[in-house]
Amino acid sequence: MAEFSDAQLFESDEYSRERSIVFAIVVATAFLSVVAGVATIMAEANLAVAIGLLAVGVVLLAVAGGVGIGELDAYLFE
């Protein structure tokens, strides 16, 4: 098994603070979208709107994953 030092696990680069803020915003937005989709389904309202909200939430969670690991830094910060 590979050994990692604290410096490798908690590496801080020039965009780490901004990345954390963007990650938190995207995760919160994804959570709210999923909750709104579930609430729309539970209220037996428009099913198309509910499916759209759930899809947006899932896509935002995928984007949050990319932001969290730094894959989208080139698009966000440059």
JSON list of C-alpha atoms in Angstrom, two decimals:
[
{"chain": "A", "resi": 1, "resn": "MET", "atom": "CA", "xyz": [0.00, 0.00, 0.00]},
{"chain": "A", "resi": 2, "resn": "ALA", "atom": "CA", "xyz": [1.29, 3.46, -0.87]},
{"chain": "A", "resi": 3, "resn": "GLU", "atom": "CA", "xyz": [2.38, 5.77, 1.91]},
{"chain": "A", "resi": 4, "resn": "PHE", "atom": "CA", "xyz": [1.47, 9.44, 1.72]},
{"chain": "A", "resi": 5, "resn": "SER", "atom": "CA", "xyz": [2.83, 12.27, 3.79]},
{"chain": "A", "resi": 6, "resn": "ASP", "atom": "CA", "xyz": [0.67, 15.06, 5.17]},
{"chain": "A", "resi": 7, "resn": "ALA", "atom": "CA", "xyz": [2.12, 17.41, 2.57]},
{"chain": "A", "resi": 8, "resn": "GLN", "atom": "CA", "xyz": [0.91, 15.16, -0.23]},
{"chain": "A", "resi": 9, "resn": "LEU", "atom": "CA", "xyz": [-2.55, 14.64, 1.24]},
{"chain": "A", "resi": 10, "resn": "PHE", "atom": "CA", "xyz": [-3.21, 18.24, 2.17]},
{"chain": "A", "resi": 11, "resn": "GLU", "atom": "CA", "xyz": [-1.34, 20.03, -0.56]},
{"chain": "A", "resi": 12, "resn": "SER", "atom": "CA", "xyz": [-2.27, 23.67, -0.93]},
{"chain": "A", "resi": 13, "resn": "ASP", "atom": "CA", "xyz": [-1.79, 25.36, -4.25]},
{"chain": "A", "resi": 14, "resn": "GLU", "atom": "CA", "xyz": [-2.64, 28.83, -5.46]},
{"chain": "A", "resi": 15, "resn": "TYR", "atom": "CA", "xyz": [-6.28, 27.97, -6.18]},
{"chain": "A", "resi": 16, "resn": "SER", "atom": "CA", "xyz": [-7.12, 25.72, -3.24]},
{"chain": "A", "resi": 17, "resn": "ARG", "atom": "CA", "xyz": [-9.16, 28.32, -1.34]},
{"chain": "A", "resi": 18, "resn": "GLU", "atom": "CA", "xyz": [-11.11, 29.42, -4.40]},
{"chain": "A", "resi": 19, "resn": "ARG", "atom": "CA", "xyz": [-11.66, 25.79, -5.40]},
{"chain": "A", "resi": 20, "resn": "SER", "atom": "CA", "xyz": [-13.09, 25.04, -1.96]},
{"chain": "A", "resi": 21, "resn": "ILE", "atom": "CA", "xyz": [-15.52, 27.94, -2.20]},
{"chain": "A", "resi": 22, "resn": "VAL", "atom": "CA", "xyz": [-16.68, 26.98, -5.69]},
{"chain": "A", "resi": 23, "resn": "PHE", "atom": "CA", "xyz": [-17.00, 23.34, -4.59]},
{"chain": "A", "resi": 24, "resn": "ALA", "atom": "CA", "xyz": [-19.19, 24.29, -1.63]},
{"chain": "A", "resi": 25, "resn": "ILE", "atom": "CA", "xyz": [-21.43, 26.47, -3.79]},
{"chain": "A", "resi": 26, "resn": "VAL", "atom": "CA", "xyz": [-21.85, 23.78, -6.46]},
{"chain": "A", "resi": 27, "resn": "VAL", "atom": "CA", "xyz": [-22.58, 21.04, -3.91]},
{"chain": "A", "resi": 28, "resn": "ALA", "atom": "CA", "xyz": [-25.15, 23.22, -2.14]},
{"chain": "A", "resi": 29, "resn": "THR", "atom": "CA", "xyz": [-26.83, 24.06, -5.44]},
{"chain": "A", "resi": 30, "resn": "ALA", "atom": "CA", "xyz": [-26.91, 20.39, -6.43]},
{"chain": "A", "resi": 31, "resn": "PHE", "atom": "CA", "xyz": [-28.42, 19.44, -3.08]},
{"chain": "A", "resi": 32, "resn": "LEU", "atom": "CA", "xyz": [-31.11, 22.11, -3.39]},
{"chain": "A", "resi": 33, "resn": "SER", "atom": "CA", "xyz": [-31.91, 20.97, -6.92]},
{"chain": "A", "resi": 34, "resn": "VAL", "atom": "CA", "xyz": [-32.31, 17.35, -5.86]},
{"chain": "A", "resi": 35, "resn": "VAL", "atom": "CA", "xyz": [-34.46, 18.35, -2.88]},
{"chain": "A", "resi": 36, "resn": "ALA", "atom": "CA", "xyz": [-36.64, 20.50, -5.12]},
{"chain": "A", "resi": 37, "resn": "GLY", "atom": "CA", "xyz": [-37.02, 17.62, -7.56]},
{"chain": "A", "resi": 38, "resn": "VAL", "atom": "CA", "xyz": [-38.04, 15.21, -4.81]},
{"chain": "A", "resi": 39, "resn": "ALA", "atom": "CA", "xyz": [-40.46, 17.77, -3.35]},
{"chain": "A", "resi": 40, "resn": "THR", "atom": "CA", "xyz": [-42.01, 18.25, -6.78]},
{"chain": "A", "resi": 41, "resn": "ILE", "atom": "CA", "xyz": [-42.50, 14.50, -7.13]},
{"chain": "A", "resi": 42, "resn": "MET", "atom": "CA", "xyz": [-43.97, 14.24, -3.62]},
{"chain": "A", "resi": 43, "resn": "ALA", "atom": "CA", "xyz": [-46.40, 17.08, -4.34]},
{"chain": "A", "resi": 44, "resn": "GLU", "atom": "CA", "xyz": [-47.51, 15.22, -7.46]},
{"chain": "A", "resi": 45, "resn": "ALA", "atom": "CA", "xyz": [-46.91, 18.33, -9.53]},
{"chain": "A", "resi": 46, "resn": "ASN", "atom": "CA", "xyz": [-45.38, 18.49, -13.00]},
{"chain": "A", "resi": 47, "resn": "LEU", "atom": "CA", "xyz": [-43.29, 15.35, -13.52]},
{"chain": "A", "resi": 48, "resn": "ALA", "atom": "CA", "xyz": [-41.22, 16.91, -16.31]},
{"chain": "A", "resi": 49, "resn": "VAL", "atom": "CA", "xyz": [-40.08, 19.70, -13.99]},
{"chain": "A", "resi": 50, "resn": "ALA", "atom": "CA", "xyz": [-39.19, 17.15, -11.29]},
{"chain": "A", "resi": 51, "resn": "ILE", "atom": "CA", "xyz": [-37.14, 15.05, -13.71]},
{"chain": "A", "resi": 52, "resn": "GLY", "atom": "CA", "xyz": [-35.38, 18.18, -14.96]},
{"chain": "A", "resi": 53, "resn": "LEU", "atom": "CA", "xyz": [-34.50, 19.28, -11.42]},
{"chain": "A", "resi": 54, "resn": "LEU", "atom": "CA", "xyz": [-33.18, 15.84, -10.55]},
{"chain": "A", "resi": 55, "resn": "ALA", "atom": "CA", "xyz": [-31.10, 15.72, -13.74]},
{"chain": "A", "resi": 56, "resn": "VAL", "atom": "CA", "xyz": [-29.63, 19.15, -13.01]},
{"chain": "A", "resi": 57, "resn": "GLY", "atom": "CA", "xyz": [-28.79, 18.01, -9.49]},
{"chain": "A", "resi": 58, "resn": "VAL", "atom": "CA", "xyz": [-26.96, 14.91, -10.74]},
{"chain": "A", "resi": 59, "resn": "VAL", "atom": "CA", "xyz": [-25.03, 16.91, -13.33]},
{"chain": "A", "resi": 60, "resn": "LEU", "atom": "CA", "xyz": [-24.05, 19.47, -10.70]},
{"chain": "A", "resi": 61, "resn": "LEU", "atom": "CA", "xyz": [-22.79, 16.70, -8.41]},
{"chain": "A", "resi": 62, "resn": "ALA", "atom": "CA", "xyz": [-20.59, 15.48, -11.26]},
{"chain": "A", "resi": 63, "resn": "VAL", "atom": "CA", "xyz": [-19.32, 19.02, -11.79]},
{"chain": "A", "resi": 64, "resn": "ALA", "atom": "CA", "xyz": [-18.63, 19.30, -8.05]},
{"chain": "A", "resi": 65, "resn": "GLY", "atom": "CA", "xyz": [-16.52, 16.17, -8.29]},
{"chain": "A", "resi": 66, "resn": "GLY", "atom": "CA", "xyz": [-14.48, 17.74, -11.06]},
{"chain": "A", "resi": 67, "resn": "VAL", "atom": "CA", "xyz": [-14.07, 20.95, -9.10]},
{"chain": "A", "resi": 68, "resn": "GLY", "atom": "CA", "xyz": [-13.11, 19.07, -5.95]},
{"chain": "A", "resi": 69, "resn": "ILE", "atom": "CA", "xyz": [-10.24, 17.16, -7.54]},
{"chain": "A", "resi": 70, "resn": "GLY", "atom": "CA", "xyz": [-9.01, 20.13, -9.55]},
{"chain": "A", "resi": 71, "resn": "GLU", "atom": "CA", "xyz": [-9.93, 18.87, -13.02]},
{"chain": "A", "resi": 72, "resn": "LEU", "atom": "CA", "xyz": [-11.78, 22.08, -13.89]},
{"chain": "A", "resi": 73, "resn": "ASP", "atom": "CA", "xyz": [-9.14, 24.57, -12.73]},
{"chain": "A", "resi": 74, "resn": "ALA", "atom": "CA", "xyz": [-8.23, 25.47, -16.29]},
{"chain": "A", "resi": 75, "resn": "TYR", "atom": "CA", "xyz": [-11.84, 26.48, -16.97]},
{"chain": "A", "resi": 76, "resn": "LEU", "atom": "CA", "xyz": [-12.48, 28.23, -13.67]},
{"chain": "A", "resi": 77, "resn": "PHE", "atom": "CA", "xyz": [-9.34, 30.19, -12.91]},
{"chain": "A", "resi": 78, "resn": "GLU", "atom": "CA", "xyz": [-7.64, 31.00, -16.19]}
]
